[in-house]
Tab-separated table of N, CA and C in Angstrom:
chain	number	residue	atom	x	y	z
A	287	UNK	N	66.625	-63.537	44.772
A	287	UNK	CA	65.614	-62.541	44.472
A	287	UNK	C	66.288	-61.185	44.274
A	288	UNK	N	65.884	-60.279	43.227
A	288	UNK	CA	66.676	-59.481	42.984
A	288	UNK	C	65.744	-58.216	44.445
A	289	UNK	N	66.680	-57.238	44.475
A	289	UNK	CA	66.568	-56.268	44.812
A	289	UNK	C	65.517	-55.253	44.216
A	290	UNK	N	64.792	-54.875	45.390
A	290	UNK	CA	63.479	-53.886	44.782
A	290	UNK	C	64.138	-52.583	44.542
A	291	UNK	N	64.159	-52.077	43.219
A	291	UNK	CA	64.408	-50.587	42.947
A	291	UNK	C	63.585	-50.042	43.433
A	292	UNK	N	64.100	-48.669	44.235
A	292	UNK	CA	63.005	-48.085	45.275
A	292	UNK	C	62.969	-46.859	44.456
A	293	UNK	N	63.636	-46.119	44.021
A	293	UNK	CA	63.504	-45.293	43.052
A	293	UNK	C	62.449	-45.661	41.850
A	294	UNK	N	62.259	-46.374	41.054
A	294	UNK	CA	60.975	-47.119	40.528
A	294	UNK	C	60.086	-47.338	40.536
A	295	UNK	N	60.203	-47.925	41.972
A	295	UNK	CA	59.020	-47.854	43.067
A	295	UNK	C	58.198	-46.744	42.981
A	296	UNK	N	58.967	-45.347	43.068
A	296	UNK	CA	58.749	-44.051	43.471
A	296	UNK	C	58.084	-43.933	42.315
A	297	UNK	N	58.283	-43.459	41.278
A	297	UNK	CA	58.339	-43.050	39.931
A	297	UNK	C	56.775	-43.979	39.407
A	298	UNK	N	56.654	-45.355	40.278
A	298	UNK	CA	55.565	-46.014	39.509
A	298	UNK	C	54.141	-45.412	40.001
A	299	UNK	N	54.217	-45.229	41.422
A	299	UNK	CA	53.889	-44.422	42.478
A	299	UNK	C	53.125	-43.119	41.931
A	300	UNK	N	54.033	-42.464	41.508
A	300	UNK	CA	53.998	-41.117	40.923
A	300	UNK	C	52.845	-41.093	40.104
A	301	UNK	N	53.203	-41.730	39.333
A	301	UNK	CA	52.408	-42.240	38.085
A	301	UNK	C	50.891	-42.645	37.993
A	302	UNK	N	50.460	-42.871	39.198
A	302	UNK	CA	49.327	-43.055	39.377
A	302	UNK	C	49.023	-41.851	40.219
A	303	UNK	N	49.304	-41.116	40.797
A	303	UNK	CA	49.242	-39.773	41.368
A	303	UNK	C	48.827	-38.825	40.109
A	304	UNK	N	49.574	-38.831	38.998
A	304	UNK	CA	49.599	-38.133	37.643
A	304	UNK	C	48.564	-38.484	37.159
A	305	UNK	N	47.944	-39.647	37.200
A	305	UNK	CA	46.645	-40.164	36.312
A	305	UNK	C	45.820	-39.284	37.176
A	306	UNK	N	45.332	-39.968	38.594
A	306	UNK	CA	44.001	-39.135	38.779
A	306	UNK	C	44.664	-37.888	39.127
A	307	UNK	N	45.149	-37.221	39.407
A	307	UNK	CA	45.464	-35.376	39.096
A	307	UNK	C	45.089	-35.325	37.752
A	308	UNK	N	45.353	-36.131	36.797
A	308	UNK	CA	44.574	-35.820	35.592
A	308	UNK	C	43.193	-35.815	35.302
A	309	UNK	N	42.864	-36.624	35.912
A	309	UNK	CA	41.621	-37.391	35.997
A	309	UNK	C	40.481	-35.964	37.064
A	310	UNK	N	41.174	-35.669	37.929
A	310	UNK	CA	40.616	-34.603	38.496
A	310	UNK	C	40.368	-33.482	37.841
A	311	UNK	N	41.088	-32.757	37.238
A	311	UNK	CA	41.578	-31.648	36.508
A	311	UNK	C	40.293	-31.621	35.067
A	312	UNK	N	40.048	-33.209	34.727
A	312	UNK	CA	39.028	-33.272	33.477
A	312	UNK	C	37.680	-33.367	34.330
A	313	UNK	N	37.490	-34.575	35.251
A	313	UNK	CA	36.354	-34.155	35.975
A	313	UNK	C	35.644	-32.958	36.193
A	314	UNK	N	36.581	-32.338	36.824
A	314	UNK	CA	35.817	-30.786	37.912
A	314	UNK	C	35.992	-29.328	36.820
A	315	UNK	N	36.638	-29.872	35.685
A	315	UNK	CA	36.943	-28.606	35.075
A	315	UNK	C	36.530	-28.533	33.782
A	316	UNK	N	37.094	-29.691	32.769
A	316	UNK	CA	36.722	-29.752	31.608
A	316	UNK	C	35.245	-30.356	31.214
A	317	UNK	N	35.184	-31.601	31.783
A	317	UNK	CA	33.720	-31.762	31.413
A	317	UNK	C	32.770	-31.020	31.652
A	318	UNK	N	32.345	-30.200	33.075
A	318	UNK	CA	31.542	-29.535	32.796
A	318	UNK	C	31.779	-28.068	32.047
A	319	UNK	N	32.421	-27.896	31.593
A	319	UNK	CA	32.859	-26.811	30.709
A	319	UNK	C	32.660	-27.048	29.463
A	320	UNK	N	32.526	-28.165	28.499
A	320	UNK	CA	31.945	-29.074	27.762
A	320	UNK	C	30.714	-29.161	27.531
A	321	UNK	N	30.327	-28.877	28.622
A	321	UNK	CA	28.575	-29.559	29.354
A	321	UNK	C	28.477	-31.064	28.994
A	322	UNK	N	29.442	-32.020	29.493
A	322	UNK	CA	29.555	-33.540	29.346
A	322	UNK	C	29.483	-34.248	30.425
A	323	UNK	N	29.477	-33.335	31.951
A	323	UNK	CA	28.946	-33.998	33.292
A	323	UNK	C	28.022	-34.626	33.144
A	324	UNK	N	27.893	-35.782	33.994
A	324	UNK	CA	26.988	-36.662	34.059
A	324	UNK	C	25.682	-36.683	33.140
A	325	UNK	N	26.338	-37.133	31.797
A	325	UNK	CA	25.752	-37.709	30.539
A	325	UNK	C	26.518	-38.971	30.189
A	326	UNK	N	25.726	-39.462	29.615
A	326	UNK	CA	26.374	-41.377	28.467
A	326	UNK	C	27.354	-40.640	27.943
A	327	UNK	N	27.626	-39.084	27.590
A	327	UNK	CA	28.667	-38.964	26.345
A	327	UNK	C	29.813	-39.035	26.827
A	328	UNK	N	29.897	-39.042	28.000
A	328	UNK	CA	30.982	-38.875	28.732
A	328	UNK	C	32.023	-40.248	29.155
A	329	UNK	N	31.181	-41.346	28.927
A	329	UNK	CA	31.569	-42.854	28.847
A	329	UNK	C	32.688	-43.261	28.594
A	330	UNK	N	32.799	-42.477	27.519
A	330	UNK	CA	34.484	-43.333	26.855
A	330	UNK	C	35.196	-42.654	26.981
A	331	UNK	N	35.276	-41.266	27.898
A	331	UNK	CA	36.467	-40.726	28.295
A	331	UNK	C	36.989	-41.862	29.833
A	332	UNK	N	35.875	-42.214	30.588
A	332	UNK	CA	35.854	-42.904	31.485
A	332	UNK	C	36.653	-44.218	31.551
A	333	UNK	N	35.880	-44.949	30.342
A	333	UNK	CA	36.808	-46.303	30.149
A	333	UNK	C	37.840	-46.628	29.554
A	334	UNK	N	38.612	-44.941	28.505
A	334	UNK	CA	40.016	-44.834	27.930
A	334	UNK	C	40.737	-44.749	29.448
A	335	UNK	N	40.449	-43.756	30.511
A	335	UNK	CA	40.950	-43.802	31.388
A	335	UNK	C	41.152	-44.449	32.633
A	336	UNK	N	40.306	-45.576	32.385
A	336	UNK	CA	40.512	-46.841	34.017
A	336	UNK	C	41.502	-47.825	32.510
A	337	UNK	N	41.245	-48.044	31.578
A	337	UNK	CA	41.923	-49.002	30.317
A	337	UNK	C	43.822	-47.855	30.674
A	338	UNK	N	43.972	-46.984	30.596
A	338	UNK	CA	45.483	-45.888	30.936
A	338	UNK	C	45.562	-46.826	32.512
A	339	UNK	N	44.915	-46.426	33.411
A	339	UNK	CA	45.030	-46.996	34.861
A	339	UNK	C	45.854	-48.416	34.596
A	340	UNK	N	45.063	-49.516	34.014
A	340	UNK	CA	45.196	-50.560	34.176
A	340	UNK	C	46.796	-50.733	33.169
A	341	UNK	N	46.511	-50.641	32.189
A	341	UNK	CA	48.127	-50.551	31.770
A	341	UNK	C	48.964	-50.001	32.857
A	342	UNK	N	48.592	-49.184	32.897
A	342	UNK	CA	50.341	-48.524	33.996
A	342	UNK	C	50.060	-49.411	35.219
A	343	UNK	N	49.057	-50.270	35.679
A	343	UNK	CA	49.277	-50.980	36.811
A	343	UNK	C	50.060	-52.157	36.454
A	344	UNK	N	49.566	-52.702	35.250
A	344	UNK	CA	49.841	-54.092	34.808
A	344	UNK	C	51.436	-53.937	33.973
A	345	UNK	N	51.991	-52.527	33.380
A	345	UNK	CA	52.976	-53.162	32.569
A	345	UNK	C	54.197	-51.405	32.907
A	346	UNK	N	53.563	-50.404	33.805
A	346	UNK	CA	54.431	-49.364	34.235
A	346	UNK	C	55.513	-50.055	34.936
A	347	UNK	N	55.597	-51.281	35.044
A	347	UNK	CA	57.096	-51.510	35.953
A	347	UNK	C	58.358	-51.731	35.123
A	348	UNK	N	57.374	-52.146	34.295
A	348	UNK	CA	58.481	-52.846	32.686
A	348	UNK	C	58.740	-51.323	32.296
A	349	UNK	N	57.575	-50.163	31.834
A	349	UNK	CA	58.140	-49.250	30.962
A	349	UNK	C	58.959	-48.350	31.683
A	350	UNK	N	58.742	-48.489	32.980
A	350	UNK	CA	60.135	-47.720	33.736
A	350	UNK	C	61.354	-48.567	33.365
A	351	UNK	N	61.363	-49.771	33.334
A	351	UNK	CA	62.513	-50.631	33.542
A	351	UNK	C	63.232	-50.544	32.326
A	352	UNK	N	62.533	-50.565	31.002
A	352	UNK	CA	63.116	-50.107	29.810
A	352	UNK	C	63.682	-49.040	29.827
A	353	UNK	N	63.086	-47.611	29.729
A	353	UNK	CA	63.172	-46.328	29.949
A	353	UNK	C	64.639	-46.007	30.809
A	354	UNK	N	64.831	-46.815	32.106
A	354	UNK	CA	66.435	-46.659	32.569
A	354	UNK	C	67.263	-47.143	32.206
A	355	UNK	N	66.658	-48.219	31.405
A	355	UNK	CA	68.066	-49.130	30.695
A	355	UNK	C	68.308	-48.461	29.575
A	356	UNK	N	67.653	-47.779	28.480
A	356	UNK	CA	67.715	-46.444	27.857
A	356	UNK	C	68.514	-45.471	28.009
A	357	UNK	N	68.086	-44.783	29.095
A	357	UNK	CA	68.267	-43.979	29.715
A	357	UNK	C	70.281	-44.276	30.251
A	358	UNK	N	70.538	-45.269	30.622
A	358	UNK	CA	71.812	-45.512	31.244
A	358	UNK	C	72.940	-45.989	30.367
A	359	UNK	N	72.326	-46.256	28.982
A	359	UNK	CA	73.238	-46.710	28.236
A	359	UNK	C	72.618	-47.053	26.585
């Protein structure tokens, strides 16, 4: 079994920290600044962003893993 990159780890981590800080930042600030709070119009900002979530859950291990092998050579 290979060895868990813990640095990776970190970074994948991160990464979902970065989404909802994003996710916060459009909530509390932009939508209602918009006037798009709690309306239907607001829908598909919702499900572009759990559809971002789910990629980086399902395939952020790979695009880190590319990205250093890149990155290293």
């Amino acid at each position: 079994m290979k060895k868990l990159n813990t640095r990776r780890l970190i970074f994948w981590g991160i990464g979902f920290i970065v989404l909802f800080f994003l996710n916060f930042i459009v909530e509390f600030f932009l939508l209602p600044m918009w006037g798009l709070d709690n309306t239907p119009r607001n829908d598909i900002y919702f499900q572009c962003f759990w559809v971002v979530v789910g990629i980086w859950l399902l395939f952020g291990w790979k695009i880190l893993k590319k990205w250093e092998r890149e990155k290293s050579g």
